[in-house]
Amino acid sequence: MSAVSPAGSPLAANRQGERIASFEGRYRREQNVRRLWTLGYGALFVLALLASVAVSDFSIPGLVQGLPKAWNYIAGTLPKLSRATLGADLADWFWGLRYWLRLLFETILMGFIGTVLGGVLALALCFAASRNLVTNSAIYFMARRTLEFLRTVPELVFALIFVFAFGLGPFAGVLAIAIHTAGSLGKLFAEVNENVDERPLEGVRAAGGNWPMVMRLGVVPQALPNYASYLLLRLEINVRGASALGIVGAGGIGQELYVAIRQFEYTDISAIMLLLIATTSVIDITCETIRHRLIGHDLTGAD
Amino acid sequence: MAIAHHADIARLKRTHPEIFTRPLGERLRNWALWLGFALAVGFSLWWIDASPMRVINGLSKLGMLVGLMVPPNPGDGFWDFSYAMLETLAMAFLGTIIAAVVAVPLGFLGAKNIVPNWVFHFTIRRFFDAFRGIDGLVWALIFVSAVGLGPFAGVLAIAVGDMMVLGKLFAEAIENVDKKPVDGVRASGGGGLHVVRLGVLPQVFPVMTSHVLYFFESNVRSATILGIVGAGGIGLQLSDRIRINNWQQAAFIILMILVTVAVIDAISRRIRAKLI
C-alpha cells in the first residue's frame, strides 16, 4: 500500500477505474445525445400527426361512427344467398356477367397495350438516361427530367386531359397508361443499363461499333431479362390501374363500377369487385411465375 | 489464308450445325411467340380504335390545350390550392400511419416463423393478396359513398388499401430475420413476447420503417388524385378546373403536384438512407 507500486496495485486499479468512469461518462453523454435526437424526431412526428388530424377532419368519434358505417356498407353489398335457391341467387347476383366480362377483357387489353407502348417509349429513352452510356451531360439531364415528368404526373391526370383531347373511351386511357409507364419503366431500364458489365461494350467499340451498335449488341443482350421482368411487373400494375380509369370515362370496367356505386346498385358493386379481384389475382400469379423463370428473384423499386 | 479460314468455317457448319443455327423447334416456337404477340398488339389497337386520324386530331387538340395552359397561373386560387395540397399531404400521412399500425399485428400473424400453421399462413397470405387487386381510387369511391365527401374518406381509402399490402411486406421482413438473436433470447429464458420484442423487432424495425416511408411517398402521389371522386385534397380542385376549362389554373396545380412530390421524395430518400 505504498505510493511506489507496480502494476496490479491499487494505483493501477485506480487508473483503470478512472478509465472505466470516463468511458461510462462518454457512453452516457452519447446516450443522452441519442435520446435527444429520438425525442426531437418523436416530437416532430407527433406534431405532423396532430396537424394532419386537424387538416383532414379526422376525429376519433368520426372514426367510431364511420367504421361501422363503412362496414355496413361493404356488408350491404353482399347479396342474400340461400342454399335452396343458390343457383338462381348466383345468377341474379352476376346478372351482368357477360357484359362485365367484356369490360374486364377490355381492361386487360388496355393494361397490355398500354404496357407495350409505354415499354417501347421507355426503351427509346432509357439509354440516354443512363450515366454510363452517354457522355453528353445535357442529353442525360434532359432524358432524366423527361422521365421524371412522365412518371410524376398521376396517370389519372393524364387520363382526364386525354379524355378531353382524344374523346371518351379506352384510347385515352391507353395513352395515359403508356405515358406513365414510359416514365417509370424508363427509369428502371436506365438503372438496369447502369449496372451492365462494361467489357462487352468495350468489345463492340473495339470492333468498330458506333453508339447504336454498342447499345444493341453490348447493352441489350445483358439487360433483356431484367427489362422483360420489369415489363411484366408493370403489366400487373397497369391492369389494376386500368380498372380505375373508367371513373373519368377512359374505358374499362371502372365506368361500370362507378355507375353501380353512384346508383347504389349494391350487389353489382360486390359482384364487379369480386370479378376484379379474381382477374388481377390470376394476372399477378401468371406474371410472377414468368418473372421467376426469367430472373429467379424478386425485383423491387417499381412504383 | 483467308480462303482456308472460310473453308474451315464451312466445314464446321457442316459437321456442327447446331452451333450456327438454333434447332428448328426452338426457332418455330420463337416465331410463333412473336406472331402471337404481334396479333395481340394489333387486336388491342383495333379494339381501342387507334386510327392514325384519331391520333392526329387528338394531338392537335392536345397542342391547343397545352397552348391554353401557358403560362400556368393560379389566379386568385393560390391559397385554396395550398390548403388543398396540405389536405392531400395530411391524408397521405394519416392513411399511411393507420395502415402501418394495423399492418404490424397482421405482419406477425402472417409470418411463417411466428405462426407456423400452414393452413392459416396460406389463408392469410391469399387474403393479403386479394386486397391488392383493388385500386386506391376504387376504395375512395366506396368510402365516399359510405362516410360522405371529404378528406376523411380519403384517409380511410388509403389506410384500407395499404394495410394488407404492408402486412404482407412486414410478414416477409419478419420471416427473413436472423435466427441467432431469437435463439439467444430463448436460451436466456425469454417467452414468446420477449422473443418478439428483443429478438425480432430490433431486426425488422428499420426494414418496416423504410417500407412505410416508401408507401408514404407513393401515397402522396395517389392522394393527389383521390379528390377526383370527392375524397378531399388537391385532386378535387384539379378536376374542377379541368371541368370548367380553366387550363391555366389546372397547369398551375399540376406544377404544384410535381414540386410537392419531388420535395417529399427527396426528404423521404434521405431518411431512408439514414435508416439502412
XYZ file of C-alpha atoms in Angstrom:
579
model
C 0.000 0.000 0.000
C 2.834 2.332 -0.645
C 2.982 5.160 -3.174
C 5.534 3.289 -5.261
C 3.559 0.397 -6.666
C 3.942 -1.924 -9.625
C 1.141 -2.939 -11.921
C -1.783 -4.713 -10.287
C -1.580 -2.473 -7.219
C -4.315 -0.088 -6.056
C -2.920 2.789 -8.108
C -3.260 0.842 -11.366
C -6.669 -0.286 -10.283
C -7.457 3.333 -9.643
C -6.317 4.297 -13.131
C -8.389 1.535 -14.571
C -11.353 2.718 -12.560
C -10.859 6.206 -13.925
C -10.811 4.922 -17.447
C -13.971 2.970 -16.900
C -15.555 6.028 -15.329
C -14.553 8.218 -18.250
C -15.821 5.597 -20.682
C -19.116 5.410 -18.842
C -19.357 9.170 -18.817
C -18.837 9.320 -22.544
C -21.299 6.488 -23.083
C -23.902 8.354 -21.039
C -23.276 11.548 -22.976
C -23.672 9.741 -26.279
C -26.805 8.107 -24.991
C -28.190 11.464 -23.950
C -27.495 12.954 -27.349
C -29.220 9.989 -28.971
C -32.184 10.312 -26.678
C -32.441 13.980 -27.507
C -32.484 13.196 -31.235
C -35.107 10.499 -30.739
C -37.186 12.904 -28.667
C -36.802 15.614 -31.297
C -37.869 13.341 -34.120
C -40.674 11.977 -31.961
C -41.926 15.488 -31.246
C -41.783 16.315 -34.955
C -43.728 13.166 -35.752
C -46.409 13.926 -33.149
C -46.653 17.469 -34.450
C -47.124 16.252 -38.016
C -49.717 13.777 -36.802
C -51.662 16.444 -34.933
C -51.521 18.803 -37.893
C -52.754 16.038 -40.190
C -55.604 15.227 -37.852
C -56.594 18.894 -37.762
C -56.421 19.371 -41.526
C -58.147 16.175 -42.599
C -61.187 16.427 -40.285
C -60.102 13.171 -38.725
C -61.573 12.513 -35.310
C -61.907 9.504 -33.066
C -65.707 9.942 -32.773
C -65.780 10.246 -36.548
C -63.806 7.033 -36.837
C -66.003 5.274 -34.296
C -69.102 6.287 -36.242
C -67.544 5.959 -39.672
C -66.037 2.488 -39.435
C -69.303 0.677 -38.646
C -70.936 2.692 -41.411
C -68.231 1.639 -43.852
C -68.534 -1.946 -42.668
C -72.322 -1.895 -43.025
C -71.887 -0.516 -46.498
C -69.491 -3.272 -47.503
C -71.625 -5.943 -45.851
C -74.675 -4.442 -47.535
C -73.178 -5.035 -50.957
C -73.186 -8.776 -50.413
C -76.387 -10.440 -51.661
C -78.512 -12.842 -49.639
C -77.748 -16.310 -50.842
C -79.894 -19.172 -49.628
C -78.926 -22.766 -50.057
C -82.263 -23.768 -51.587
C -82.063 -21.335 -54.487
C -78.288 -20.981 -54.728
C -78.124 -21.262 -58.493
C -80.825 -18.684 -59.110
C -79.354 -16.360 -56.464
C -75.923 -16.523 -58.051
C -77.376 -15.910 -61.492
C -79.231 -12.940 -60.050
C -76.080 -11.606 -58.379
C -73.966 -11.900 -61.518
C -76.780 -10.912 -63.863
C -74.482 -8.773 -65.989
C -71.694 -11.337 -66.203
C -71.354 -11.326 -69.983
C -71.199 -7.566 -70.222
C -68.819 -7.325 -67.262
C -66.513 -9.980 -68.664
C -66.349 -7.987 -71.891
C -65.384 -4.871 -69.935
C -62.848 -6.832 -67.881
C -61.375 -8.103 -71.127
C -61.154 -4.508 -72.308
C -59.446 -3.563 -69.037
C -56.838 -6.276 -69.517
C -56.298 -5.215 -73.136
C -55.822 -1.613 -72.015
C -53.236 -2.714 -69.470
C -51.489 -4.866 -72.069
C -51.285 -2.401 -74.932
C -50.513 0.477 -72.560
C -47.594 -1.505 -71.176
C -46.335 -2.395 -74.660
C -46.498 1.183 -75.967
C -45.029 2.571 -72.753
C -42.287 -0.054 -72.872
C -41.323 0.942 -76.420
C -41.130 4.602 -75.410
C -39.159 3.683 -72.279
C -36.700 1.672 -74.364
C -36.228 4.650 -76.659
C -35.455 6.948 -73.751
C -33.583 4.709 -71.316
C -30.153 4.682 -72.999
C -29.921 8.458 -72.978
C -30.835 8.376 -69.277
C -28.017 6.007 -68.245
C -24.992 7.789 -66.852
C -22.513 5.194 -68.107
C -23.774 5.279 -71.686
C -23.899 8.988 -72.531
C -21.017 11.399 -72.294
C -23.072 14.494 -73.023
C -24.453 15.621 -69.678
C -27.090 17.859 -71.282
C -28.690 14.881 -73.024
C -28.531 12.848 -69.823
C -30.146 15.671 -67.856
C -32.928 16.159 -70.413
C -33.708 12.450 -70.597
C -33.828 12.115 -66.825
C -36.106 15.126 -66.375
C -38.417 13.928 -69.153
C -38.800 10.534 -67.496
C -39.376 12.211 -64.154
C -42.130 14.376 -65.590
C -43.822 11.428 -67.280
C -43.958 9.376 -64.115
C -44.727 12.102 -61.572
C -47.889 13.439 -63.189
C -50.502 10.965 -61.975
C -51.916 8.603 -64.576
C -55.423 9.807 -63.844
C -54.491 13.418 -64.556
C -53.174 12.391 -67.965
C -56.395 10.433 -68.428
C -58.522 13.489 -67.581
C -56.644 15.594 -70.128
C -56.569 12.886 -72.806
C -60.295 12.255 -72.477
C -60.656 15.922 -73.342
C -58.312 15.724 -76.319
C -58.981 12.241 -77.740
C -62.572 11.737 -76.665
C -64.169 9.294 -74.233
C -63.206 5.635 -74.371
C -60.302 3.267 -73.896
C -57.996 5.049 -76.335
C -57.455 7.964 -73.924
C -56.926 5.513 -71.078
C -54.324 3.543 -73.009
C -52.396 6.716 -73.812
C -52.445 7.750 -70.159
C -51.153 4.336 -69.093
C -48.495 4.348 -71.818
C -47.173 7.787 -70.862
C -46.967 6.982 -67.178
C -45.449 3.567 -67.887
C -42.787 5.116 -70.128
C -41.711 7.320 -67.220
C -41.435 4.641 -64.586
C -40.097 1.865 -66.828
C -37.608 4.256 -68.432
C -36.101 4.962 -65.037
C -35.950 1.281 -64.123
C -34.465 0.329 -67.517
C -31.841 3.052 -67.117
C -30.906 1.629 -63.738
C -30.515 -1.802 -65.322
C -28.316 -0.248 -68.025
C -26.128 1.389 -65.424
C -25.381 -1.996 -63.903
C -24.302 -3.827 -67.062
C -20.840 -5.294 -67.449
C -18.554 -2.802 -69.248
C -16.449 -5.414 -71.060
C -18.882 -6.386 -73.841
C -19.383 -2.672 -74.577
C -15.639 -2.232 -74.946
C -15.571 -5.279 -77.180
C -18.148 -3.807 -79.548
C -16.358 -0.463 -79.510
C -13.004 -2.092 -80.204
C -14.515 -3.915 -83.186
C -15.530 -0.521 -84.586
C -19.188 -0.361 -83.488
C -20.869 3.012 -83.270
C -23.129 4.133 -80.427
C -26.362 2.416 -81.580
C -24.411 -0.797 -82.185
C -22.911 -0.645 -78.701
C -26.424 -0.306 -77.280
C -27.880 -3.069 -79.440
C -25.048 -5.588 -79.179
C -23.412 -4.639 -75.886
C -26.142 -3.432 -73.550
C -29.425 -5.001 -74.662
C -28.365 -8.677 -74.537
C -27.250 -8.217 -70.935
C -30.257 -6.218 -69.826
C -33.039 -8.025 -71.684
C -34.140 -10.453 -68.933
C -34.425 -7.590 -66.467
C -36.331 -5.459 -68.993
C -38.797 -8.280 -69.541
C -39.198 -8.807 -65.853
C -39.923 -5.155 -65.163
C -42.369 -5.119 -68.088
C -44.325 -7.975 -66.564
C -44.323 -6.280 -63.169
C -45.655 -3.151 -64.817
C -48.327 -5.157 -66.625
C -49.707 -6.291 -63.269
C -49.765 -2.699 -62.022
C -51.320 -1.376 -65.213
C -54.200 -3.833 -65.317
C -55.039 -2.731 -61.791
C -54.671 0.909 -62.811
C -56.807 0.428 -65.917
C -59.664 -0.711 -63.710
C -59.816 2.782 -62.168
C -59.531 4.815 -65.370
C -63.166 4.208 -66.309
C -64.120 6.543 -63.473
C -63.038 9.509 -65.602
C -64.506 7.987 -68.751
C -61.364 6.391 -70.128
C -62.715 2.894 -70.757
C -62.656 -0.419 -68.957
C -64.644 -1.873 -66.071
C -64.210 1.242 -63.888
C -67.065 3.044 -65.606
C -69.498 0.282 -64.735
C -68.271 0.154 -61.143
C -68.629 3.914 -60.867
C -72.207 3.773 -62.116
C -73.037 0.935 -59.723
C -71.644 2.851 -56.754
C -73.330 6.111 -57.732
C -76.712 4.467 -58.232
C -76.437 2.307 -55.114
C -76.699 -0.970 -57.021
C -75.265 -2.728 -54.010
C -74.976 -6.295 -55.217
C -73.477 -5.151 -58.518
C -70.655 -3.476 -56.588
C -69.635 -6.674 -54.846
C -70.010 -8.747 -57.993
C -67.761 -6.449 -60.026
C -65.227 -6.163 -57.191
C -65.027 -9.945 -56.890
C -64.511 -10.303 -60.634
C -61.846 -7.634 -60.478
C -60.024 -9.326 -57.603
C -60.156 -12.664 -59.409
C -58.802 -11.153 -62.628
C -55.940 -9.269 -61.017
C -55.019 -12.299 -58.910
C -54.800 -14.522 -61.979
C -52.659 -11.950 -63.792
C -50.438 -11.414 -60.752
C -49.807 -15.129 -60.338
C -49.146 -15.664 -64.051
C -46.740 -12.744 -64.295
C -44.993 -13.735 -61.093
C -44.405 -17.253 -62.355
C -42.961 -15.982 -65.636
C -40.809 -13.437 -63.818
C -39.329 -16.040 -61.529
C -38.491 -18.177 -64.517
C -36.851 -15.209 -66.230
C -34.573 -13.989 -63.479
C -35.181 -16.163 -60.454
C -35.509 -13.443 -57.842
C -37.791 -10.608 -56.878
C -37.498 -7.075 -58.115
C -38.156 -4.045 -56.022
C -38.439 -0.336 -56.583
C -41.312 -0.177 -59.037
C -43.932 2.325 -58.136
C -5.111 -17.868 -95.563
C -8.483 -16.161 -95.628
C -9.793 -18.739 -98.058
C -8.677 -21.588 -95.841
C -10.401 -19.826 -92.995
C -13.687 -19.713 -94.891
C -13.339 -23.327 -95.826
C -12.812 -24.161 -92.179
C -15.985 -22.367 -91.227
C -17.912 -24.106 -93.984
C -16.653 -27.483 -92.752
C -17.535 -26.651 -89.176
C -21.012 -25.589 -90.279
C -21.461 -28.949 -91.933
C -20.212 -31.010 -89.025
C -21.703 -28.987 -86.154
C -24.811 -27.219 -87.486
C -26.288 -26.750 -84.006
C -23.621 -24.167 -83.117
C -24.523 -21.891 -86.005
C -28.313 -22.080 -86.003
C -30.753 -22.807 -83.264
C -32.790 -26.023 -83.537
C -35.804 -25.804 -85.820
C -38.272 -26.415 -82.965
C -36.919 -23.530 -80.944
C -36.936 -21.219 -83.957
C -40.528 -22.172 -84.776
C -41.561 -21.585 -81.178
C -39.934 -18.152 -81.156
C -41.633 -17.239 -84.409
C -44.973 -18.398 -83.045
C -44.472 -16.337 -79.880
C -43.629 -13.201 -81.839
C -46.535 -13.756 -84.200
C -48.914 -14.196 -81.268
C -47.555 -11.066 -79.671
C -47.953 -9.057 -82.882
C -51.507 -10.327 -83.295
C -52.337 -9.387 -79.711
C -50.941 -5.887 -80.224
C -52.837 -5.483 -83.495
C -56.073 -6.723 -81.976
C -55.695 -4.400 -78.970
C -55.052 -1.412 -81.202
C -58.144 -2.302 -83.236
C -60.231 -2.717 -80.081
C -59.312 0.672 -78.656
C -59.965 2.225 -82.082
C -56.489 3.681 -82.524
C -56.619 5.061 -86.053
C -53.921 7.459 -87.284
C -56.635 10.076 -87.967
C -57.683 9.936 -84.365
C -54.128 10.339 -83.172
C -53.565 13.371 -85.395
C -56.849 15.025 -84.450
C -56.224 14.350 -80.780
C -52.677 15.636 -80.917
C -53.748 18.906 -82.497
C -56.384 19.294 -79.788
C -53.788 18.418 -77.170
C -51.466 21.052 -78.614
C -54.275 23.571 -78.297
C -54.782 22.585 -74.644
C -51.083 22.960 -73.895
C -51.274 26.390 -75.550
C -54.122 27.285 -73.215
C -52.083 26.098 -70.215
C -49.225 28.518 -70.849
C -48.461 30.403 -68.726
C -49.596 28.465 -65.641
C -51.368 30.913 -63.412
C -53.009 30.351 -60.038
C -55.331 33.334 -60.455
C -56.967 34.053 -57.120
C -56.879 30.413 -56.051
C -53.335 30.174 -54.682
C -54.296 29.863 -51.010
C -57.126 27.460 -51.766
C -54.740 25.267 -53.712
C -52.133 25.408 -50.950
C -54.648 24.369 -48.340
C -55.912 21.579 -50.593
C -52.314 20.414 -51.035
C -51.874 20.392 -47.248
C -55.034 18.341 -47.006
C -53.576 15.893 -49.542
C -50.375 15.535 -47.516
C -52.374 15.076 -44.325
C -54.489 12.368 -45.944
C -51.420 10.503 -47.162
C -49.676 10.812 -43.794
C -52.603 9.704 -41.640
C -53.627 6.967 -44.037
C -50.094 5.540 -44.090
C -49.764 5.693 -40.291
C -53.086 3.937 -39.731
C -52.224 1.307 -42.319
C -48.832 0.728 -40.677
C -50.311 0.426 -37.182
C -52.816 -2.166 -38.355
C -50.224 -3.928 -40.508
C -47.811 -4.689 -37.629
C -50.008 -7.315 -35.926
C -51.113 -8.562 -39.358
C -47.478 -8.980 -40.325
C -46.726 -11.057 -37.241
C -49.819 -13.186 -37.871
C -48.799 -13.751 -41.481
C -45.170 -14.712 -40.760
C -44.396 -18.408 -41.030
C -41.854 -18.373 -38.213
C -44.267 -16.721 -35.743
C -47.441 -18.657 -36.608
C -46.209 -21.965 -38.017
C -49.640 -23.298 -39.043
C -49.509 -23.545 -42.833
C -53.281 -23.562 -43.452
C -53.536 -20.286 -41.558
C -50.448 -18.954 -43.295
C -51.821 -19.777 -46.743
C -55.255 -18.297 -46.000
C -53.985 -15.021 -44.587
C -51.495 -14.566 -47.424
C -54.214 -15.036 -50.066
C -56.325 -12.584 -48.105
C -53.494 -10.021 -48.243
C -53.164 -10.576 -51.990
C -56.885 -10.176 -52.652
C -56.891 -6.646 -51.243
C -54.036 -5.683 -53.520
C -56.266 -6.240 -56.549
C -58.383 -3.167 -55.822
C -57.072 0.213 -56.916
C -56.925 3.011 -54.341
C -59.385 5.108 -56.319
C -61.986 2.365 -56.121
C -61.606 2.273 -52.344
C -62.029 6.042 -52.330
C -65.268 5.746 -54.302
C -66.578 3.234 -51.804
C -65.603 5.256 -48.744
C -67.045 8.446 -50.154
C -70.315 6.572 -50.524
C -70.012 5.129 -47.028
C -68.847 8.097 -44.907
C -69.546 11.076 -47.159
C -67.448 13.539 -49.125
C -64.234 14.937 -47.690
C -60.706 14.020 -46.656
C -61.851 11.517 -44.023
C -62.984 9.182 -46.803
C -59.564 9.634 -48.428
C -57.753 8.710 -45.210
C -59.811 5.543 -44.889
C -59.308 4.650 -48.554
C -55.518 4.938 -48.250
C -55.449 3.071 -44.950
C -57.613 0.166 -46.110
C -55.912 -0.098 -49.487
C -52.450 -0.261 -47.933
C -52.795 -2.203 -44.719
C -52.902 -5.611 -46.352
C -50.015 -4.883 -48.709
C -47.919 -3.548 -45.845
C -48.974 -6.553 -43.770
C -47.584 -8.833 -46.457
C -44.309 -6.903 -46.669
C -43.969 -6.904 -42.874
C -44.623 -10.634 -42.776
C -41.859 -11.175 -45.327
C -39.467 -8.993 -43.328
C -40.258 -10.967 -40.185
C -39.699 -14.264 -41.976
C -36.250 -13.099 -43.050
C -34.906 -12.321 -39.572
C -31.689 -13.853 -38.341
C -32.431 -16.846 -36.078
C -29.482 -16.275 -33.740
C -30.763 -13.343 -31.653
C -34.087 -15.167 -31.339
C -32.307 -18.277 -30.046
C -30.316 -16.090 -27.693
C -33.422 -14.597 -26.128
C -34.959 -18.046 -25.834
C -31.789 -19.526 -24.316
C -31.746 -16.878 -21.611
C -35.299 -17.781 -20.673
C -37.414 -15.351 -22.692
C -41.038 -16.169 -23.521
C -42.947 -15.561 -26.751
C -43.418 -11.829 -26.247
C -39.783 -11.404 -25.171
C -38.684 -13.101 -28.367
C -40.780 -10.713 -30.428
C -39.715 -7.591 -28.531
C -35.995 -8.334 -28.069
C -35.164 -10.814 -30.817
C -37.351 -9.899 -33.804
C -38.397 -6.264 -33.506
C -34.901 -4.703 -33.403
C -34.090 -6.527 -36.638
C -37.258 -5.715 -38.555
C -37.904 -2.179 -37.343
C -35.598 -0.419 -39.835
C -36.987 -2.509 -42.702
C -40.565 -1.761 -41.682
C -39.884 1.965 -41.327
C -38.306 2.016 -44.745
C -41.342 0.289 -46.267
C -43.661 2.738 -44.517
C -41.705 5.716 -45.848
C -41.832 4.277 -49.339
C -45.580 3.861 -49.028
C -45.908 7.402 -47.761
C -44.169 8.657 -50.903
C -46.405 6.638 -53.147
C -49.485 7.660 -51.153
C -48.702 11.333 -51.610
C -48.847 10.646 -55.346
C -52.100 8.722 -55.163
C -53.680 11.146 -52.671
C -53.328 13.919 -55.229
C -55.973 12.245 -57.382
C -58.400 10.901 -54.757
C -60.185 14.255 -54.814
C -61.426 13.486 -58.318
C -64.034 11.182 -56.778
C -64.719 13.569 -53.886
C -62.291 12.324 -51.244
C -60.692 15.698 -50.484
C -57.363 17.243 -51.371
C -55.899 18.854 -54.463
C -57.498 16.392 -56.902
C -60.904 17.965 -56.418
C -59.528 21.390 -57.333
C -57.765 19.948 -60.365
C -60.737 18.068 -61.773
C -62.944 21.123 -61.173
C -60.557 23.377 -63.087
C -60.428 20.918 -65.968
C -64.217 20.619 -65.984
C -64.711 24.375 -66.259
C -61.916 24.690 -68.841
C -59.645 26.806 -66.690
C -56.435 25.339 -68.104
C -54.037 27.922 -66.694
C -55.074 27.103 -63.158
C -55.066 23.376 -63.974
C -51.486 23.652 -65.218
C -50.504 25.514 -62.058
C -51.987 22.745 -59.914
C -50.113 20.093 -61.903
C -46.877 22.020 -61.323
C -47.687 22.219 -57.610
C -48.140 18.444 -57.539
C -44.803 17.914 -59.316
C -42.930 20.149 -56.868
C -44.578 18.658 -53.779
C -43.901 15.099 -54.890
C -40.261 15.947 -55.636
C -39.776 17.536 -52.194
C -41.428 14.643 -50.346
C -39.365 12.120 -52.327
C -36.125 13.926 -51.524
C -36.885 14.100 -47.778
C -38.027 10.517 -47.600
C -34.991 9.299 -49.537
C -32.684 10.994 -47.045
C -34.442 9.442 -44.064
C -34.389 6.023 -45.699
C -30.677 6.282 -46.487
C -30.059 7.099 -42.831
C -32.109 4.150 -41.639
C -30.495 1.379 -43.638
